[in-house]
Amino acid sequence: MAQGLNAAQQEAVETLSGPLLVLAGAGTGKTRVVTYRIANLIRHGVAPERILAVTFTNKAAGEMQERAGALLGKRRPTKPEISTFHSLCVRILRRQITRLGYPAEFSICDRGDQESVARTALQEIDVAQETLKPGDLVNQISRWKSASVRPAQASAVARTDKEHLAAAAYRRYQNALKASGALDFDDLLLCTEELFEKHAEALAEERARFRHLLVDEYQDTNGSQYRIIKALASAHRNLCVVGDDDQSIYGWRGAEVAHILRFRRDWPEAKVVRLEDNYRSTAEIIALANRLIVFNKERHDKVLRASRRDGGKPKLWQCDTAEAEAHAVVEEIRRQIFQREAQPRDIAILFRTNQQPRLFEQELRREKIPYVLMGSRSFYDRKEVRDVLAYLKLLAHPSDDVSLRRIINLPPRGITQSTVEKLTAAATSARKSSGELLSTAREIAGVSGPAATAMERFGQLIARYRQRLQGEPLAEVVTDLVREIRYEDELTRMYKDPNEAITRWNAVQEVVNSLAEFQQRNKSGKLSQFLEEILLADRDDEDDKETKLERNAVALMTLHAAKGLEFPQVFLVGMEEGFLPHIRSIKEEGSAIDEERRLCYVGVTRARDRLTISLALSRMKWGKPRPTIPSRFLFEMQGKADSPQARMALARIVEEFGDKGETMQVETRVDRAGGGEVTTEARRPRSGRGAGKPRRR
């Protein structure tokens, strides 16, 4: 047996051919299995470059590559290809996308670019922003693309008036992107899927590159990702997927848990290995998680076994109000830090919705406890950063009309919006990019002499710096560019607070710094590669979680953001019907509730040593206190809810691990506002739809 592997892990590592499903429960060491398996394939003669491993974040891909390198030694001439889905698709499309009518040097839109294109599309069909905002249109198009719905199909699937308007704008949005030689983030998957469907020779070329495929977090794949992987693996059938259906929590962005549930139907000869030994959490926390998740009907049969036998019971705090809940949690955190039982970084407060952390932030600030709120705006979403990146995109991609429209009058050059519209119309009529017409702006009808001169000078500026990119360091070229356009003066003009102007100028300097770092790593790297790298990193990782978690601070985050992380102590707050499960899921019931239960399961299994679950018995709504309903999941965790399927599963848990009796230590907390202690008793859910109203005594 390989060092540090248990029997199930070893079986997965030593299965080197054919379809393999590794069901890896929370905290069972799946990353170790994936990296050991890659190393074992290479030791058995598979050329490293013939192995493709795909995951969902750059961090996970980098960690896999690093661990595999450590196992094999880093002097090998070639490496396995380990990347995110989107990075894989970019590489495929760079080689093949001309078959779909796009340029090989296509650009990738960021969120700001998308909203700009969406705004134009809505204007063209005379839809006011009050009716449908550009951001909402982008979100709807993304949902359609995640479900592989193309513009021609959108009207057929639209249900509401707003969706029908979005469907009309979708076609114009997509046409505008293609005319600019641009793809948005979702197109990277959709175009790869389309390429494989329509061009057999392209699929054959890409399929021939690899003999072994590994997919991490398979439960999070959407339809396009599923079909891309199936197409690449269908000839050699050496496909290993690793995941946990109990942690499939991204249905709202297109992930389909059915992919991992039906793996044996897709690949009938597949071997299934279950990793059930949890090395993260105490036995009491794992018992709670097991009791909860068995209430999901559609799942693979598995039970987590805790390798740790230490630890006390998880706690359930019943608080009188939302304010009392926040006070109780923060007061306990303050006590532990003061008594040196814990560091701030050891603790996470997890919640279901973005509206919940306000009260906890308020209390943490009052107690002067450092904290980080996860999910804040990305560095690359800052206006000044997007402005500079638009210049860089136009230098790298001359046909990028979206970027051109953003910066053609930034800083102001006397080019009005109506002039830009005339330029765009002329370019559309001539079937050229707007950039190609800058040098002949005087020939465009209705454009004044001064505006034409300004456009010509802008075109000359871009052409001159594009030429400099051929032989000069990227950072030097961009430094000179932002100085020549006097962008620092523009920031000073826009932001009257000197400190804010300096902060924003520092962000521009950070872009230049990142360019310099990129060129140190890639001596012959091109500007287009830099742009591709940062756009993929920004979207694949969404939020720089690791950087924030390096601070010695309490982490506040949604349950979705907590996926993949772990903490010595977790406070899972707001355990009420309407929060968890969310109100939208309660209305839908069925699979929507199952996903909410998986989300709760993810929250429970983030805790290593201590878990405290809390709820408020009343919350303010429209200025008045209203009683809440305790979450059905509280009763399920304690084995106090009815379900024939759950009864059978719970019987198995008791048989294997014994009856733990009461699984949570239930406590009432002092209501600070009322000045006294409140004793509560919560009823069980009625007819499986939620708990009864709390009764006080």
CSV table of C-alpha atoms in Angstrom, one decimal, residues 305-563:
chain,number,residue,atom,x,y,z
A,305,ARG,CA,-16.9,7.3,9.1
A,306,ALA,CA,-14.9,9.6,11.3
A,307,SER,CA,-11.3,8.6,11.9
A,308,ARG,CA,-11.3,11.0,14.9
A,309,ARG,CA,-13.0,9.9,18.1
A,310,ASP,CA,-12.5,13.1,20.1
A,311,GLY,CA,-14.8,16.1,20.4
A,312,GLY,CA,-18.0,17.1,22.2
A,313,LYS,CA,-21.5,17.4,20.8
A,314,PRO,CA,-22.4,20.1,18.3
A,315,LYS,CA,-24.4,22.8,19.9
A,316,LEU,CA,-27.8,24.3,18.9
A,317,TRP,CA,-28.5,27.8,20.1
A,318,GLN,CA,-32.0,29.1,20.2
A,319,CYS,CA,-32.0,32.9,20.4
A,320,ASP,CA,-34.9,35.2,20.9
A,321,THR,CA,-34.1,37.6,18.1
A,322,ALA,CA,-31.7,38.0,15.2
A,323,GLU,CA,-29.9,40.7,17.2
A,324,ALA,CA,-29.6,38.3,20.2
A,325,GLU,CA,-28.2,35.6,17.8
A,326,ALA,CA,-25.5,37.8,16.5
A,327,HIS,CA,-24.6,39.0,20.0
A,328,ALA,CA,-24.4,35.4,21.3
A,329,VAL,CA,-22.1,34.3,18.5
A,330,VAL,CA,-19.8,37.2,18.7
A,331,GLU,CA,-19.7,37.2,22.5
A,332,GLU,CA,-18.6,33.5,22.4
A,333,ILE,CA,-15.9,34.4,19.8
A,334,ARG,CA,-14.7,37.3,21.9
A,335,ARG,CA,-14.5,35.0,25.0
A,336,GLN,CA,-12.5,32.4,23.2
A,337,ILE,CA,-10.1,34.9,21.8
A,338,PHE,CA,-9.7,36.7,25.1
A,339,GLN,CA,-9.1,33.3,26.9
A,340,ARG,CA,-6.7,32.2,24.1
A,341,GLU,CA,-8.8,29.2,23.3
A,342,ALA,CA,-8.8,30.2,19.6
A,343,GLN,CA,-7.3,32.6,17.1
A,344,PRO,CA,-9.8,34.7,14.9
A,345,ARG,CA,-8.6,32.7,11.8
A,346,ASP,CA,-9.8,29.5,13.4
A,347,ILE,CA,-13.5,30.6,13.2
A,348,ALA,CA,-16.0,30.9,10.4
A,349,ILE,CA,-19.5,32.2,10.5
A,350,LEU,CA,-21.5,30.6,7.7
A,351,PHE,CA,-24.9,31.9,6.3
A,352,ARG,CA,-27.2,31.1,3.5
A,353,THR,CA,-27.9,34.6,2.0
A,354,ASN,CA,-25.9,37.8,1.5
A,355,GLN,CA,-28.4,39.8,3.7
A,356,GLN,CA,-27.5,37.9,6.9
A,357,PRO,CA,-24.0,39.1,7.8
A,358,ARG,CA,-24.9,42.7,8.6
A,359,LEU,CA,-25.7,42.1,12.2
A,360,PHE,CA,-22.7,39.9,12.7
A,361,GLU,CA,-20.4,42.6,11.2
A,362,GLN,CA,-21.9,45.2,13.5
A,363,GLU,CA,-21.2,43.1,16.6
A,364,LEU,CA,-17.7,42.2,15.4
A,365,ARG,CA,-16.9,45.8,14.8
A,366,ARG,CA,-18.3,46.7,18.2
A,367,GLU,CA,-16.0,44.2,19.9
A,368,LYS,CA,-13.0,45.2,17.6
A,369,ILE,CA,-12.6,41.6,16.4
A,370,PRO,CA,-10.9,41.4,13.0
A,371,TYR,CA,-13.0,39.8,10.2
A,372,VAL,CA,-13.1,39.3,6.5
A,373,LEU,CA,-16.3,39.2,4.4
A,374,MET,CA,-15.8,36.8,1.6
A,375,GLY,CA,-17.3,37.4,-1.9
A,376,SER,CA,-16.5,41.1,-2.1
A,377,ARG,CA,-15.8,42.7,-5.5
A,378,SER,CA,-12.9,41.3,-7.5
A,379,PHE,CA,-9.8,43.5,-8.1
A,380,TYR,CA,-10.5,43.2,-11.8
A,381,ASP,CA,-14.0,44.6,-11.5
A,382,ARG,CA,-12.6,48.0,-10.4
A,383,LYS,CA,-13.4,50.8,-12.9
A,384,GLU,CA,-9.8,52.0,-13.2
A,385,VAL,CA,-8.5,48.5,-13.7
A,386,ARG,CA,-11.2,47.8,-16.4
A,387,ASP,CA,-10.3,51.1,-18.1
A,388,VAL,CA,-6.6,50.1,-18.4
A,389,LEU,CA,-7.5,46.5,-19.4
A,390,ALA,CA,-9.7,47.9,-22.2
A,391,TYR,CA,-6.6,49.7,-23.6
A,392,LEU,CA,-4.6,46.4,-23.4
A,393,LYS,CA,-7.4,44.4,-25.0
A,394,LEU,CA,-7.5,46.8,-27.9
A,395,LEU,CA,-3.7,46.7,-28.3
A,396,ALA,CA,-3.9,42.8,-28.4
A,397,HIS,CA,-7.1,42.5,-30.4
A,398,PRO,CA,-7.6,45.2,-33.0
A,399,SER,CA,-11.2,44.1,-33.8
A,400,ASP,CA,-12.3,44.4,-30.1
A,401,ASP,CA,-15.1,47.0,-30.6
A,402,VAL,CA,-16.4,46.6,-27.1
A,403,SER,CA,-13.1,47.8,-25.6
A,404,LEU,CA,-12.8,50.5,-28.2
A,405,ARG,CA,-16.1,52.0,-27.3
A,406,ARG,CA,-15.2,52.0,-23.6
A,407,ILE,CA,-11.9,54.0,-24.0
A,408,ILE,CA,-12.3,56.0,-27.3
A,409,ASN,CA,-13.2,59.1,-25.2
A,410,LEU,CA,-11.4,58.1,-22.0
A,411,PRO,CA,-9.8,60.4,-21.0
A,412,PRO,CA,-12.0,62.9,-22.9
A,413,ARG,CA,-10.9,63.6,-26.4
A,414,GLY,CA,-14.0,65.4,-27.8
A,415,ILE,CA,-15.5,62.3,-29.2
A,416,THR,CA,-19.2,62.3,-28.3
A,417,GLN,CA,-21.5,59.3,-27.9
A,418,SER,CA,-23.4,60.3,-31.1
A,419,THR,CA,-20.0,60.3,-32.9
A,420,VAL,CA,-19.3,56.8,-31.6
A,421,GLU,CA,-22.7,55.6,-32.8
A,422,LYS,CA,-22.0,57.0,-36.3
A,423,LEU,CA,-18.6,55.1,-36.3
A,424,THR,CA,-20.3,51.9,-35.2
A,425,ALA,CA,-23.0,52.2,-37.8
A,426,ALA,CA,-20.4,52.8,-40.5
A,427,ALA,CA,-18.4,49.9,-39.4
A,428,THR,CA,-21.4,47.6,-39.4
A,429,SER,CA,-22.4,48.8,-42.9
A,430,ALA,CA,-18.8,48.2,-44.2
A,431,ARG,CA,-18.6,44.8,-42.3
A,432,LYS,CA,-15.4,46.0,-40.6
A,433,SER,CA,-14.4,46.6,-37.1
A,434,SER,CA,-14.7,50.2,-35.8
A,435,GLY,CA,-10.9,50.3,-35.4
A,436,GLU,CA,-10.4,49.8,-39.1
A,437,LEU,CA,-12.3,53.0,-39.8
A,438,LEU,CA,-10.4,55.3,-37.4
A,439,SER,CA,-7.9,56.4,-40.0
A,440,THR,CA,-10.7,57.3,-42.4
A,441,ALA,CA,-13.0,58.9,-39.9
A,442,ARG,CA,-13.4,62.1,-42.1
A,443,GLU,CA,-15.3,60.0,-44.6
A,444,ILE,CA,-18.0,59.0,-42.1
A,445,ALA,CA,-21.2,61.0,-42.7
A,446,GLY,CA,-22.1,63.4,-39.9
A,447,VAL,CA,-18.8,63.3,-38.1
A,448,SER,CA,-17.4,66.8,-37.5
A,449,GLY,CA,-13.8,67.8,-38.4
A,450,PRO,CA,-12.5,68.0,-34.7
A,451,ALA,CA,-14.1,64.7,-33.9
A,452,ALA,CA,-12.6,63.0,-36.9
A,453,THR,CA,-9.2,64.4,-36.0
A,454,ALA,CA,-9.6,63.1,-32.4
A,455,MET,CA,-10.5,59.6,-33.8
A,456,GLU,CA,-7.5,59.6,-36.2
A,457,ARG,CA,-5.1,60.5,-33.3
A,458,PHE,CA,-6.6,57.9,-31.1
A,459,GLY,CA,-6.1,55.3,-33.9
A,460,GLN,CA,-2.5,56.4,-34.3
A,461,LEU,CA,-1.9,56.2,-30.5
A,462,ILE,CA,-3.1,52.6,-30.5
A,463,ALA,CA,-1.2,51.6,-33.6
A,464,ARG,CA,2.0,53.2,-32.2
A,465,TYR,CA,1.8,51.3,-28.9
A,466,ARG,CA,0.8,48.1,-30.7
A,467,GLN,CA,4.0,48.4,-32.7
A,468,ARG,CA,6.1,48.9,-29.6
A,469,LEU,CA,4.7,45.6,-28.1
A,470,GLN,CA,6.7,43.7,-30.8
A,471,GLY,CA,10.0,44.3,-29.2
A,472,GLU,CA,9.7,46.1,-25.8
A,473,PRO,CA,8.9,44.8,-22.3
A,474,LEU,CA,5.1,44.8,-21.7
A,475,ALA,CA,5.3,46.7,-18.4
A,476,GLU,CA,7.4,49.5,-19.9
A,477,VAL,CA,5.0,49.9,-22.9
A,478,VAL,CA,1.9,50.1,-20.6
A,479,THR,CA,3.6,52.5,-18.2
A,480,ASP,CA,4.3,54.9,-21.0
A,481,LEU,CA,0.8,54.5,-22.4
A,482,VAL,CA,-1.0,55.4,-19.1
A,483,ARG,CA,1.3,58.4,-18.7
A,484,GLU,CA,0.8,59.6,-22.3
A,485,ILE,CA,-3.0,59.5,-21.9
A,486,ARG,CA,-2.6,61.3,-18.5
A,487,TYR,CA,-4.8,58.8,-16.8
A,488,GLU,CA,-3.6,59.9,-13.3
A,489,ASP,CA,-4.9,63.4,-14.1
A,490,GLU,CA,-8.2,61.9,-15.1
A,491,LEU,CA,-8.5,60.0,-11.8
A,492,THR,CA,-7.8,63.2,-9.9
A,493,ARG,CA,-10.5,65.0,-11.9
A,494,MET,CA,-13.1,62.2,-11.4
A,495,TYR,CA,-12.4,61.7,-7.7
A,496,LYS,CA,-12.3,64.8,-5.5
A,497,ASP,CA,-11.1,62.9,-2.4
A,498,PRO,CA,-7.3,62.8,-2.9
A,499,ASN,CA,-7.1,59.5,-0.9
A,500,GLU,CA,-9.5,57.8,-3.3
A,501,ALA,CA,-7.7,59.1,-6.3
A,502,ILE,CA,-4.4,57.7,-4.9
A,503,THR,CA,-6.0,54.4,-4.1
A,504,ARG,CA,-7.3,54.0,-7.7
A,505,TRP,CA,-4.0,55.1,-9.2
A,506,ASN,CA,-2.2,52.5,-7.0
A,507,ALA,CA,-4.6,49.9,-8.6
A,508,VAL,CA,-3.4,50.9,-12.0
A,509,GLN,CA,0.2,50.4,-10.8
A,510,GLU,CA,-0.8,46.9,-9.7
A,511,VAL,CA,-1.9,46.1,-13.2
A,512,VAL,CA,1.6,47.2,-14.5
A,513,ASN,CA,3.2,45.1,-11.7
A,514,SER,CA,1.2,42.0,-12.7
A,515,LEU,CA,2.4,42.5,-16.3
A,516,ALA,CA,6.0,42.6,-15.1
A,517,GLU,CA,5.5,39.5,-13.0
A,518,PHE,CA,3.9,37.7,-16.0
A,519,GLN,CA,6.8,38.5,-18.2
A,520,GLN,CA,9.3,37.3,-15.6
A,521,ARG,CA,7.5,33.9,-15.6
A,522,ASN,CA,7.0,33.9,-19.4
A,523,LYS,CA,10.0,35.5,-21.1
A,524,SER,CA,8.4,35.4,-24.5
A,525,GLY,CA,4.8,35.8,-23.3
A,526,LYS,CA,2.4,37.9,-25.3
A,527,LEU,CA,0.0,40.5,-24.1
A,528,SER,CA,-2.9,38.4,-25.3
A,529,GLN,CA,-1.7,35.5,-23.1
A,530,PHE,CA,-1.5,37.9,-20.1
A,531,LEU,CA,-5.1,39.0,-20.7
A,532,GLU,CA,-6.3,35.5,-21.1
A,533,GLU,CA,-4.6,34.4,-17.9
A,534,ILE,CA,-6.0,37.1,-15.7
A,535,LEU,CA,-9.5,36.9,-17.1
A,536,LEU,CA,-9.6,33.1,-16.6
A,537,ALA,CA,-8.2,33.4,-13.1
A,538,ASP,CA,-10.7,36.1,-12.2
A,539,ARG,CA,-13.7,34.1,-13.4
A,540,ASP,CA,-12.6,30.6,-12.5
A,541,ASP,CA,-11.8,31.6,-8.9
A,542,GLU,CA,-14.4,34.3,-8.6
A,543,ASP,CA,-13.1,35.5,-5.3
A,544,ASP,CA,-9.5,35.5,-3.9
A,545,LYS,CA,-10.5,33.4,-0.9
A,546,GLU,CA,-7.1,32.2,0.0
A,547,THR,CA,-5.5,35.6,0.1
A,548,LYS,CA,-8.3,36.8,2.5
A,549,LEU,CA,-8.0,33.7,4.7
A,550,GLU,CA,-4.3,34.4,5.2
A,551,ARG,CA,-5.3,37.2,7.6
A,552,ASN,CA,-5.8,36.4,11.2
A,553,ALA,CA,-9.5,37.3,11.1
A,554,VAL,CA,-12.9,35.6,11.5
A,555,ALA,CA,-14.3,34.5,8.1
A,556,LEU,CA,-17.8,35.5,7.2
A,557,MET,CA,-19.1,33.8,4.1
A,558,THR,CA,-22.0,32.1,2.4
A,559,LEU,CA,-22.3,28.4,2.4
A,560,HIS,CA,-21.6,28.4,-1.3
A,561,ALA,CA,-18.3,30.2,-0.8
A,562,ALA,CA,-17.3,27.8,2.0
A,563,LYS,CA,-17.2,24.8,-0.3
